[in-house]
PDB file of C-alpha atoms in Angstrom:
ATOM      1  CA  UNK A 123     -13.380  29.833   3.516  1.00 53.00           C
ATOM      2  CA  UNK A 124     -12.824  26.130   3.926  1.00 71.00           C
ATOM      3  CA  UNK A 125     -14.259  24.246   6.725  1.00 89.00           C
ATOM      4  CA  UNK A 126     -10.641  23.191   8.287  1.00 92.00           C
ATOM      5  CA  UNK A 127      -7.611  25.233   8.285  1.00 90.00           C
ATOM      6  CA  UNK A 128      -4.416  23.120   8.904  1.00 88.00           C
ATOM      7  CA  UNK A 129      -1.135  24.835  10.424  1.00 85.00           C
ATOM      8  CA  UNK A 130       2.019  22.914  10.090  1.00 79.00           C
ATOM      9  CA  UNK A 131       5.664  23.528   8.584  1.00 76.00           C
ATOM     10  CA  UNK A 132       7.108  23.034   5.100  1.00 74.00           C
ATOM     11  CA  UNK A 133       9.251  20.145   6.357  1.00 73.00           C
ATOM     12  CA  UNK A 134       6.250  18.102   7.628  1.00 78.00           C
ATOM     13  CA  UNK A 135       3.642  15.998   6.175  1.00 82.00           C
ATOM     14  CA  UNK A 136       0.270  14.801   7.148  1.00 87.00           C
ATOM     15  CA  UNK A 137      -0.342  10.982   7.524  1.00 87.00           C
ATOM     16  CA  UNK A 138      -3.451   9.081   7.813  1.00 92.00           C
ATOM     17  CA  UNK A 139      -3.479   5.386   8.463  1.00 90.00           C
ATOM     18  CA  UNK A 140      -4.471   2.854   5.281  1.00 91.00           C
ATOM     19  CA  UNK A 141      -8.200   2.811   4.617  1.00 93.00           C
ATOM     20  CA  UNK A 142      -8.588   6.185   5.971  1.00 95.00           C
ATOM     21  CA  UNK A 143      -8.719   9.441   4.283  1.00 96.00           C
ATOM     22  CA  UNK A 144      -8.486  13.355   5.373  1.00 94.00           C
ATOM     23  CA  UNK A 145     -12.224  13.556   4.739  1.00 95.00           C
ATOM     24  CA  UNK A 146     -13.093  10.446   6.977  1.00 96.00           C
ATOM     25  CA  UNK A 147     -10.704  11.646   9.642  1.00 96.00           C
ATOM     26  CA  UNK A 148     -12.328  15.247   9.352  1.00 95.00           C
ATOM     27  CA  UNK A 149     -15.762  13.717   9.430  1.00 96.00           C
ATOM     28  CA  UNK A 150     -15.072  11.898  12.630  1.00 96.00           C
ATOM     29  CA  UNK A 151     -13.838  14.807  14.131  1.00 96.00           C
ATOM     30  CA  UNK A 152     -16.645  17.208  13.208  1.00 94.00           C
ATOM     31  CA  UNK A 153     -18.200  17.800  16.812  1.00 96.00           C
ATOM     32  CA  UNK A 154     -14.623  19.531  17.432  1.00 96.00           C
ATOM     33  CA  UNK A 155     -13.768  22.953  16.247  1.00 95.00           C
ATOM     34  CA  UNK A 156      -9.793  22.155  16.928  1.00 94.00           C
ATOM     35  CA  UNK A 157      -7.875  19.376  17.118  1.00 94.00           C
ATOM     36  CA  UNK A 158      -4.281  18.792  17.428  1.00 91.00           C
ATOM     37  CA  UNK A 159      -1.892  16.205  15.524  1.00 90.00           C
ATOM     38  CA  UNK A 160       0.674  14.273  16.961  1.00 83.00           C
ATOM     39  CA  UNK A 161       4.190  14.686  15.838  1.00 80.00           C
ATOM     40  CA  UNK A 162       6.368  11.643  14.597  1.00 76.00           C
ATOM     41  CA  UNK A 163       9.822  12.916  14.399  1.00 67.00           C
ATOM     42  CA  UNK A 164      12.104  11.416  11.555  1.00 65.00           C
ATOM     43  CA  UNK A 165      15.827  11.476  12.022  1.00 60.00           C
ATOM     44  CA  UNK A 166      18.663  11.843   9.387  1.00 56.00           C
ATOM     45  CA  UNK A 167      20.607   9.500  11.205  1.00 60.00           C
ATOM     46  CA  UNK A 168      18.232   6.388  10.483  1.00 59.00           C
ATOM     47  CA  UNK A 169      18.374   5.797   6.665  1.00 59.00           C
ATOM     48  CA  UNK A 170      17.510   2.961   4.291  1.00 56.00           C
ATOM     49  CA  UNK A 171      20.633   0.926   3.554  1.00 60.00           C
ATOM     50  CA  UNK A 172      19.352  -1.547   0.881  1.00 62.00           C
ATOM     51  CA  UNK A 173      20.723   0.765  -1.835  1.00 58.00           C
ATOM     52  CA  UNK A 174      24.091   1.994  -0.247  1.00 59.00           C
ATOM     53  CA  UNK A 175      26.168   3.566  -2.907  1.00 59.00           C
ATOM     54  CA  UNK A 176      23.376   4.504  -5.195  1.00 57.00           C
ATOM     55  CA  UNK A 177      22.327   7.568  -2.849  1.00 52.00           C
ATOM     56  CA  UNK A 178      22.487   9.941  -6.071  1.00 55.00           C
ATOM     57  CA  UNK A 179      19.429   8.442  -7.288  1.00 54.00           C
ATOM     58  CA  UNK A 180      17.342   9.367  -4.480  1.00 52.00           C
ATOM     59  CA  UNK A 181      16.394  12.531  -2.609  1.00 50.00           C
ATOM     60  CA  UNK A 182      18.016  12.147   0.888  1.00 51.00           C
ATOM     61  CA  UNK A 183      14.444  12.324   2.571  1.00 51.00           C
ATOM     62  CA  UNK A 184      13.540   9.182   0.243  1.00 54.00           C
ATOM     63  CA  UNK A 185      15.878   7.308   2.355  1.00 54.00           C
ATOM     64  CA  UNK A 186      14.875   7.990   6.015  1.00 56.00           C
ATOM     65  CA  UNK A 187      13.335   5.424   8.093  1.00 55.00           C
ATOM     66  CA  UNK A 188      10.948   6.207  10.844  1.00 57.00           C
ATOM     67  CA  UNK A 189      11.691   4.918  14.431  1.00 56.00           C
ATOM     68  CA  UNK A 190       9.709   5.838  17.168  1.00 57.00           C
ATOM     69  CA  UNK A 191      12.344   6.783  20.071  1.00 53.00           C
ATOM     70  CA  UNK A 192      10.452   9.391  21.840  1.00 59.00           C
ATOM     71  CA  UNK A 193       9.941   8.504  25.540  1.00 57.00           C
ATOM     72  CA  UNK A 194       7.131  10.111  27.576  1.00 56.00           C
ATOM     73  CA  UNK A 195       3.727  11.503  27.140  1.00 55.00           C
ATOM     74  CA  UNK A 196       4.268  14.723  25.437  1.00 55.00           C
ATOM     75  CA  UNK A 197       5.055  14.974  21.794  1.00 58.00           C
ATOM     76  CA  UNK A 198       5.006  18.375  20.006  1.00 69.00           C
ATOM     77  CA  UNK A 199       1.678  18.936  18.172  1.00 77.00           C
ATOM     78  CA  UNK A 200       0.303  20.848  15.442  1.00 85.00           C
ATOM     79  CA  UNK A 201      -3.232  21.625  14.806  1.00 89.00           C
ATOM     80  CA  UNK A 202      -6.289  21.977  12.718  1.00 91.00           C
ATOM     81  CA  UNK A 203      -9.289  24.663  13.167  1.00 92.00           C
ATOM     82  CA  UNK A 204     -12.574  25.361  11.820  1.00 93.00           C
ATOM     83  CA  UNK A 205     -11.953  28.891  11.013  1.00 91.00           C
ATOM     84  CA  UNK A 206     -15.315  30.315  11.675  1.00 90.00           C
ATOM     85  CA  UNK A 207     -14.907  29.546  15.240  1.00 91.00           C
ATOM     86  CA  UNK A 208     -11.484  31.019  15.532  1.00 87.00           C
ATOM     87  CA  UNK A 209     -10.597  34.576  17.008  1.00 89.00           C
ATOM     88  CA  UNK A 210      -6.829  34.174  16.704  1.00 86.00           C
ATOM     89  CA  UNK A 211      -4.206  31.561  16.301  1.00 83.00           C
ATOM     90  CA  UNK A 212      -0.977  30.123  17.622  1.00 77.00           C
ATOM     91  CA  UNK A 213       2.013  28.010  16.373  1.00 73.00           C
ATOM     92  CA  UNK A 214       0.906  24.963  18.122  1.00 73.00           C
ATOM     93  CA  UNK A 215      -2.465  25.266  19.103  1.00 80.00           C
ATOM     94  CA  UNK A 216      -5.182  27.946  19.489  1.00 84.00           C
ATOM     95  CA  UNK A 217      -6.680  29.236  22.639  1.00 85.00           C
ATOM     96  CA  UNK A 218      -8.929  31.866  21.257  1.00 88.00           C
ATOM     97  CA  UNK A 219     -11.788  29.875  19.610  1.00 90.00           C
ATOM     98  CA  UNK A 220     -15.453  29.119  20.295  1.00 93.00           C
ATOM     99  CA  UNK A 221     -16.260  25.221  20.691  1.00 94.00           C
ATOM    100  CA  UNK A 222     -14.314  21.931  21.701  1.00 95.00           C
ATOM    101  CA  UNK A 223     -11.074  21.089  21.377  1.00 94.00           C
ATOM    102  CA  UNK A 224      -9.476  17.252  21.337  1.00 94.00           C
ATOM    103  CA  UNK A 225      -6.027  16.038  21.628  1.00 91.00           C
ATOM    104  CA  UNK A 226      -7.332  12.299  21.250  1.00 92.00           C
ATOM    105  CA  UNK A 227      -6.323  11.707  17.581  1.00 92.00           C
ATOM    106  CA  UNK A 228      -3.738   9.105  18.058  1.00 87.00           C
ATOM    107  CA  UNK A 229      -4.190   6.442  15.344  1.00 89.00           C
ATOM    108  CA  UNK A 230      -6.267   8.702  13.502  1.00 94.00           C
ATOM    109  CA  UNK A 231      -3.921  11.387  12.102  1.00 93.00           C
ATOM    110  CA  UNK A 232      -0.146  12.046  12.554  1.00 89.00           C
ATOM    111  CA  UNK A 233       2.232  14.568  11.050  1.00 86.00           C
ATOM    112  CA  UNK A 234       5.827  13.661  10.202  1.00 79.00           C
ATOM    113  CA  UNK A 235       8.590  15.932  10.803  1.00 72.00           C
ATOM    114  CA  UNK A 236      11.916  15.870   8.558  1.00 66.00           C
ATOM    115  CA  UNK A 237      14.562  17.381  10.588  1.00 57.00           C
ATOM    116  CA  UNK A 238      16.666  18.066   7.614  1.00 49.00           C
ATOM    117  CA  UNK A 239      16.004  18.830   3.988  1.00 44.00           C
ATOM    118  CA  UNK A 240      19.014  19.186   2.008  1.00 48.00           C
ATOM    119  CA  UNK A 241      19.934  18.978  -1.951  1.00 44.00           C
ATOM    120  CA  UNK A 242      19.577  15.958  -3.952  1.00 43.00           C
ATOM    121  CA  UNK A 243      22.970  14.876  -3.488  1.00 42.00           C
ATOM    122  CA  UNK A 244      23.267  14.980   0.447  1.00 47.00           C
ATOM    123  CA  UNK A 245      24.168  11.652   1.682  1.00 49.00           C
ATOM    124  CA  UNK A 246      22.092  10.403   4.826  1.00 48.00           C
ATOM    125  CA  UNK A 247      24.395   9.814   7.760  1.00 50.00           C
ATOM    126  CA  UNK A 248      24.364   6.332   8.406  1.00 46.00           C
TER     127      UNK A 248
END
């Protein structure tokens, strides 16, 4: 059994800042049995325009540009747990485990979520 188990969707990917690795992030969170991962939503309405007219050469999601438009304190989150301390899981967080949980992972690890995944010929909207 692995030391950490991650819960996220097929249209999401994990990001760690430059000069960090998943291992260094996990090592820095080793005192916890669960941590949540902040969501950074992406939009199919914000797209790279420098190659306009050549969209057939790229997958739609390769053209997405991230823009932080979320207002307020709360974002959707997913999580990772140390499975040996877990009794049951949930979709966005487990409340059935032994040990400590942290939500203070800003700047350490994020997840980006693509709101649409289409076929290769699908054009972005703008």
